[in-house]
């Protein structure tokens, strides 16, 4: 029986609008999801490799859904600094406790990525239990996206694009420009997926490490900007049919060197975590035989996006370098 696998269809106007505004970069999200597959054990990897094209290409589906559904955007970040000093240590780790302390409206207003990761992990576990190949693929793909986002420092602050510190554009610089230029040099030998005892606490550990990296993310860019003239800091490159303003290769190289292996470590951690979460959901579901599900076939269902005039209502945390 043919099942429907929901996938967002991007309009031409959406592609043109977002070609220079990519979250972790289409390139990075897709690379992270793809590499996570190779951390899986024998019992899982055949099934996941069979669907590697979907899991890779649709790693960006949650970003696309931000333009289709109102509730999607907060699932990608958490603005920890709005909750006061040392919030990364003090925030309730479990959803019910957080709601009791802050209210659901407040949490939704400032981002829910750690709790949403745990929800999607539960949904994936249930999909495994039900031997539902469609949902396994869909939730695995989405979960990879949210885990990757949780590993990005700029997904943990209200100053998500440097708009509060005179560094507008730093978001796309860190998570798109640097991976595109330098990830071919990264060591992605990650090792094998491992079981996670508490997935809710594990995602908070990743967010904590990411959040603590913010100081260097902002400070190093500010220091370099004081040494580079604008003509040296920026350049123009062709993206499709457009000549797009980007951070120059010299400025990008200098920033990347100052950060050390920060971007590489965050990508490596995201890849390993995704494999760990997929594996943990499968184990918790009783380790079903995935090879029996390989032959199922799928069709695509179109989901329409909001019209272009409504795009400005969204939090454009991956915006370009001009305010």
CSV table of N, CA and C in Angstrom, one decimal, residues 34-133:
chain,number,residue,atom,x,y,z
A,34,UNK,N,23.1,13.6,6.8
A,34,UNK,CA,23.6,12.5,6.1
A,34,UNK,C,24.7,11.8,6.8
A,35,UNK,N,25.6,12.5,7.5
A,35,UNK,CA,26.7,11.9,8.2
A,35,UNK,C,26.2,11.1,9.4
A,36,UNK,N,25.1,11.6,10.0
A,36,UNK,CA,24.6,10.9,11.2
A,36,UNK,C,24.2,9.5,10.9
A,37,UNK,N,23.8,9.2,9.7
A,37,UNK,CA,23.3,7.9,9.3
A,37,UNK,C,24.5,6.9,9.4
A,38,UNK,N,25.7,7.3,9.2
A,38,UNK,CA,26.8,6.4,9.2
A,38,UNK,C,27.3,6.1,10.6
A,39,UNK,N,26.7,6.7,11.7
A,39,UNK,CA,27.0,6.3,13.0
A,39,UNK,C,26.1,5.1,13.5
A,40,UNK,N,25.1,4.7,12.7
A,40,UNK,CA,24.1,3.7,13.2
A,40,UNK,C,24.7,2.3,13.1
A,41,UNK,N,24.1,1.4,14.0
A,41,UNK,CA,24.5,0.0,14.0
A,41,UNK,C,23.9,-0.7,12.7
A,42,UNK,N,24.4,-1.9,12.5
A,42,UNK,CA,24.0,-2.7,11.3
A,42,UNK,C,22.5,-2.9,11.2
A,43,UNK,N,21.9,-3.0,12.4
A,43,UNK,CA,20.4,-3.3,12.4
A,43,UNK,C,19.6,-2.1,11.9
A,44,UNK,N,20.2,-0.9,11.9
A,44,UNK,CA,19.5,0.3,11.5
A,44,UNK,C,20.0,0.9,10.2
A,45,UNK,N,21.3,0.7,9.9
A,45,UNK,CA,21.9,1.5,8.8
A,45,UNK,C,21.4,1.1,7.4
A,46,UNK,N,21.0,-0.1,7.2
A,46,UNK,CA,20.5,-0.5,5.9
A,46,UNK,C,19.2,0.3,5.6
A,47,UNK,N,18.3,0.4,6.5
A,47,UNK,CA,17.0,1.1,6.4
A,47,UNK,C,17.3,2.6,6.1
A,48,UNK,N,18.2,3.2,7.0
A,48,UNK,CA,18.5,4.6,6.9
A,48,UNK,C,19.2,4.9,5.6
A,49,UNK,N,20.1,4.1,5.2
A,49,UNK,CA,20.9,4.3,3.9
A,49,UNK,C,19.9,4.2,2.7
A,50,UNK,N,18.9,3.3,2.8
A,50,UNK,CA,17.9,3.2,1.8
A,50,UNK,C,17.2,4.5,1.6
A,51,UNK,N,17.0,5.3,2.7
A,51,UNK,CA,16.3,6.6,2.6
A,51,UNK,C,17.2,7.8,2.8
A,52,UNK,N,18.5,7.6,2.5
A,52,UNK,CA,19.5,8.6,2.7
A,52,UNK,C,19.2,9.9,1.9
A,53,UNK,N,18.7,9.7,0.7
A,53,UNK,CA,18.4,10.9,-0.1
A,53,UNK,C,17.3,11.7,0.5
A,54,UNK,N,16.2,11.1,1.0
A,54,UNK,CA,15.2,11.9,1.6
A,54,UNK,C,15.7,12.5,2.9
A,55,UNK,N,16.4,11.8,3.7
A,55,UNK,CA,16.8,12.3,5.0
A,55,UNK,C,17.8,13.4,4.8
A,56,UNK,N,18.6,13.4,3.8
A,56,UNK,CA,19.6,14.4,3.5
A,56,UNK,C,18.9,15.6,2.9
A,57,UNK,N,18.1,15.4,1.8
A,57,UNK,CA,17.5,16.6,1.1
A,57,UNK,C,16.5,17.3,1.9
A,58,UNK,N,15.8,16.6,2.8
A,58,UNK,CA,14.7,17.2,3.5
A,58,UNK,C,15.1,17.6,5.0
A,59,UNK,N,16.4,17.6,5.2
A,59,UNK,CA,16.9,18.0,6.5
A,59,UNK,C,16.5,19.5,6.8
A,60,UNK,N,16.1,20.2,5.8
A,60,UNK,CA,15.7,21.6,5.9
A,60,UNK,C,14.2,21.8,6.0
A,61,UNK,N,13.4,20.7,6.0
A,61,UNK,CA,12.0,20.8,6.0
A,61,UNK,C,11.5,21.7,7.2
A,62,UNK,N,12.0,21.5,8.4
A,62,UNK,CA,11.5,22.4,9.5
A,62,UNK,C,11.7,23.9,9.2
A,63,UNK,N,12.8,24.3,8.6
A,63,UNK,CA,12.9,25.7,8.2
A,63,UNK,C,11.9,26.1,7.2
A,64,UNK,N,11.6,25.2,6.2
A,64,UNK,CA,10.6,25.6,5.2
A,64,UNK,C,9.2,25.7,5.9
A,65,UNK,N,8.9,24.9,6.9
A,65,UNK,CA,7.6,24.9,7.6
A,65,UNK,C,7.4,26.2,8.3
A,66,UNK,N,8.5,26.9,8.7
A,66,UNK,CA,8.3,28.2,9.4
A,66,UNK,C,7.5,29.2,8.5
A,67,UNK,N,7.5,28.9,7.2
A,67,UNK,CA,6.7,29.8,6.3
A,67,UNK,C,5.3,29.2,6.1
A,68,UNK,N,5.0,28.2,6.7
A,68,UNK,CA,3.7,27.5,6.5
A,68,UNK,C,2.8,27.5,7.7
A,69,UNK,N,3.4,27.4,8.9
A,69,UNK,CA,2.7,27.2,10.1
A,69,UNK,C,3.2,28.2,11.2
A,70,UNK,N,2.3,28.7,12.0
A,70,UNK,CA,2.7,29.8,12.9
A,70,UNK,C,3.5,29.2,14.1
A,71,UNK,N,3.3,28.0,14.5
A,71,UNK,CA,3.9,27.5,15.7
A,71,UNK,C,5.3,26.9,15.5
A,72,UNK,N,5.8,26.9,14.3
A,72,UNK,CA,7.1,26.2,14.0
A,72,UNK,C,8.3,27.0,14.5
A,73,UNK,N,8.3,28.3,14.3
A,73,UNK,CA,9.6,29.1,14.6
A,73,UNK,C,10.2,28.8,15.9
A,74,UNK,N,9.4,28.8,17.0
A,74,UNK,CA,10.0,28.7,18.4
A,74,UNK,C,10.7,27.3,18.6
A,75,UNK,N,10.4,26.4,17.7
A,75,UNK,CA,11.0,25.0,17.9
A,75,UNK,C,12.5,25.0,17.6
A,76,UNK,N,13.1,26.1,17.1
A,76,UNK,CA,14.4,26.1,16.5
A,76,UNK,C,15.4,26.8,17.5
A,77,UNK,N,15.0,27.4,18.6
A,77,UNK,CA,15.9,28.2,19.4
A,77,UNK,C,15.3,28.3,20.8
A,78,UNK,N,16.2,28.9,21.7
A,78,UNK,CA,15.7,29.3,23.0
A,78,UNK,C,16.6,30.5,23.4
A,79,UNK,N,15.9,31.6,23.7
A,79,UNK,CA,16.6,32.9,24.1
A,79,UNK,C,16.8,32.8,25.6
A,80,UNK,N,17.9,32.2,26.0
A,80,UNK,CA,18.2,32.0,27.4
A,80,UNK,C,18.4,33.3,28.2
A,81,UNK,N,19.0,34.3,27.5
A,81,UNK,CA,19.4,35.5,28.2
A,81,UNK,C,18.1,36.3,28.7
A,82,UNK,N,17.0,36.0,28.2
A,82,UNK,CA,15.8,36.8,28.6
A,82,UNK,C,15.3,36.3,30.0
A,83,UNK,N,15.9,35.1,30.4
A,83,UNK,CA,15.5,34.6,31.7
A,83,UNK,C,16.4,34.9,32.9
A,84,UNK,N,17.4,35.8,32.6
A,84,UNK,CA,18.2,36.3,33.6
A,84,UNK,C,19.6,35.6,33.7
A,85,UNK,N,20.4,36.0,34.6
A,85,UNK,CA,21.8,35.5,34.8
A,85,UNK,C,21.8,34.0,35.0
A,86,UNK,N,22.7,33.3,34.4
A,86,UNK,CA,22.9,31.9,34.6
A,86,UNK,C,21.7,31.0,34.2
A,87,UNK,N,20.9,31.5,33.4
A,87,UNK,CA,19.6,30.8,33.0
A,87,UNK,C,19.9,29.4,32.4
A,88,UNK,N,21.0,29.3,31.7
A,88,UNK,CA,21.4,28.0,31.1
A,88,UNK,C,21.5,26.9,32.2
A,89,UNK,N,21.9,27.3,33.4
A,89,UNK,CA,22.0,26.4,34.5
A,89,UNK,C,20.7,26.3,35.3
A,90,UNK,N,19.9,27.3,35.4
A,90,UNK,CA,18.8,27.4,36.3
A,90,UNK,C,17.4,27.0,35.6
A,91,UNK,N,17.4,27.1,34.3
A,91,UNK,CA,16.1,26.8,33.6
A,91,UNK,C,15.6,25.4,33.9
A,92,UNK,N,14.3,25.2,34.2
A,92,UNK,CA,13.8,23.8,34.4
A,92,UNK,C,14.1,23.0,33.2
A,93,UNK,N,14.5,21.8,33.3
A,93,UNK,CA,14.9,20.9,32.2
A,93,UNK,C,13.6,20.2,31.6
A,94,UNK,N,12.6,20.1,32.4
A,94,UNK,CA,11.4,19.3,32.0
A,94,UNK,C,10.3,20.3,31.7
A,95,UNK,N,9.5,20.0,30.6
A,95,UNK,CA,8.5,20.9,30.1
A,95,UNK,C,7.5,21.3,31.2
A,96,UNK,N,6.9,20.4,31.9
A,96,UNK,CA,5.9,20.7,32.9
A,96,UNK,C,6.4,21.7,34.0
A,97,UNK,N,7.7,21.4,34.4
A,97,UNK,CA,8.3,22.3,35.4
A,97,UNK,C,8.5,23.7,34.8
A,98,UNK,N,8.9,23.8,33.5
A,98,UNK,CA,9.1,25.1,32.9
A,98,UNK,C,7.8,25.8,32.7
A,99,UNK,N,6.8,25.1,32.3
A,99,UNK,CA,5.5,25.8,32.2
A,99,UNK,C,4.9,26.3,33.5
A,100,UNK,N,5.1,25.5,34.5
A,100,UNK,CA,4.7,25.9,35.9
A,100,UNK,C,5.4,27.2,36.3
A,101,UNK,N,6.7,27.3,36.0
A,101,UNK,CA,7.5,28.4,36.4
A,101,UNK,C,7.3,29.7,35.6
A,102,UNK,N,7.2,29.5,34.2
A,102,UNK,CA,7.2,30.7,33.3
A,102,UNK,C,5.9,30.9,32.5
A,103,UNK,N,5.1,29.9,32.4
A,103,UNK,CA,3.9,29.8,31.5
A,103,UNK,C,4.2,29.4,30.1
A,104,UNK,N,3.3,28.7,29.5
A,104,UNK,CA,3.6,28.2,28.1
A,104,UNK,C,3.7,29.3,27.1
A,105,UNK,N,2.9,30.4,27.3
A,105,UNK,CA,3.0,31.6,26.4
A,105,UNK,C,4.4,32.2,26.4
A,106,UNK,N,5.0,32.3,27.6
A,106,UNK,CA,6.3,32.9,27.7
A,106,UNK,C,7.4,31.9,27.0
A,107,UNK,N,7.3,30.7,27.3
A,107,UNK,CA,8.2,29.7,26.7
A,107,UNK,C,8.1,29.7,25.2
A,108,UNK,N,6.9,29.8,24.6
A,108,UNK,CA,6.7,29.8,23.2
A,108,UNK,C,7.3,31.1,22.6
A,109,UNK,N,7.2,32.2,23.4
A,109,UNK,CA,7.6,33.5,22.9
A,109,UNK,C,9.2,33.5,22.7
A,110,UNK,N,9.9,32.8,23.6
A,110,UNK,CA,11.3,32.8,23.6
A,110,UNK,C,12.0,31.5,23.2
A,111,UNK,N,11.2,30.6,22.6
A,111,UNK,CA,11.9,29.4,22.1
A,111,UNK,C,11.8,28.2,22.9
A,112,UNK,N,11.6,27.0,22.3
A,112,UNK,CA,11.3,25.8,23.0
A,112,UNK,C,12.2,24.6,22.5
A,113,UNK,N,13.3,24.9,21.8
A,113,UNK,CA,14.0,23.8,21.1
A,113,UNK,C,14.4,22.6,22.0
A,114,UNK,N,14.8,22.8,23.3
A,114,UNK,CA,15.2,21.6,24.1
A,114,UNK,C,14.0,20.7,24.4
A,115,UNK,N,12.9,21.3,24.6
A,115,UNK,CA,11.7,20.5,24.9
A,115,UNK,C,11.1,19.9,23.6
A,116,UNK,N,11.2,20.6,22.5
A,116,UNK,CA,10.7,20.0,21.3
A,116,UNK,C,11.6,18.9,20.8
A,117,UNK,N,12.9,18.9,21.0
A,117,UNK,CA,13.7,17.8,20.7
A,117,UNK,C,13.2,16.5,21.4
A,118,UNK,N,12.9,16.7,22.6
A,118,UNK,CA,12.4,15.5,23.4
A,118,UNK,C,11.1,15.0,22.9
A,119,UNK,N,10.2,16.0,22.5
A,119,UNK,CA,8.9,15.6,22.0
A,119,UNK,C,9.0,14.8,20.7
A,120,UNK,N,9.9,15.3,19.8
A,120,UNK,CA,10.1,14.6,18.5
A,120,UNK,C,10.8,13.2,18.8
A,121,UNK,N,11.6,13.1,19.8
A,121,UNK,CA,12.2,11.8,20.1
A,121,UNK,C,11.2,10.9,20.5
A,122,UNK,N,10.2,11.3,21.3
A,122,UNK,CA,9.1,10.5,21.7
A,122,UNK,C,8.3,10.0,20.5
A,123,UNK,N,8.0,11.0,19.6
A,123,UNK,CA,7.2,10.6,18.4
A,123,UNK,C,8.0,9.6,17.5
A,124,UNK,N,9.3,9.8,17.4
A,124,UNK,CA,10.1,8.8,16.7
A,124,UNK,C,10.0,7.4,17.3
A,125,UNK,N,10.1,7.4,18.6
A,125,UNK,CA,10.0,6.1,19.4
A,125,UNK,C,8.7,5.4,19.1
A,126,UNK,N,7.6,6.2,19.1
A,126,UNK,CA,6.3,5.6,18.8
A,126,UNK,C,6.2,5.1,17.4
A,127,UNK,N,6.8,5.8,16.5
A,127,UNK,CA,6.8,5.4,15.1
A,127,UNK,C,7.6,4.1,14.9
A,128,UNK,N,8.7,3.9,15.6
A,128,UNK,CA,9.4,2.6,15.6
A,128,UNK,C,8.5,1.5,16.2
A,129,UNK,N,7.8,1.8,17.3
A,129,UNK,CA,6.9,0.8,17.9
A,129,UNK,C,5.8,0.3,17.0
A,130,UNK,N,5.3,1.3,16.2
A,130,UNK,CA,4.2,1.0,15.2
A,130,UNK,C,4.7,0.5,13.9
A,131,UNK,N,6.0,0.3,13.7
A,131,UNK,CA,6.6,-0.1,12.4
A,131,UNK,C,6.1,0.8,11.3
A,132,UNK,N,6.0,2.1,11.6
A,132,UNK,CA,5.5,3.1,10.6
A,132,UNK,C,6.7,3.7,9.9
A,133,UNK,N,7.0,3.2,8.7
A,133,UNK,CA,8.2,3.6,8.0
A,133,UNK,C,8.1,5.1,7.6
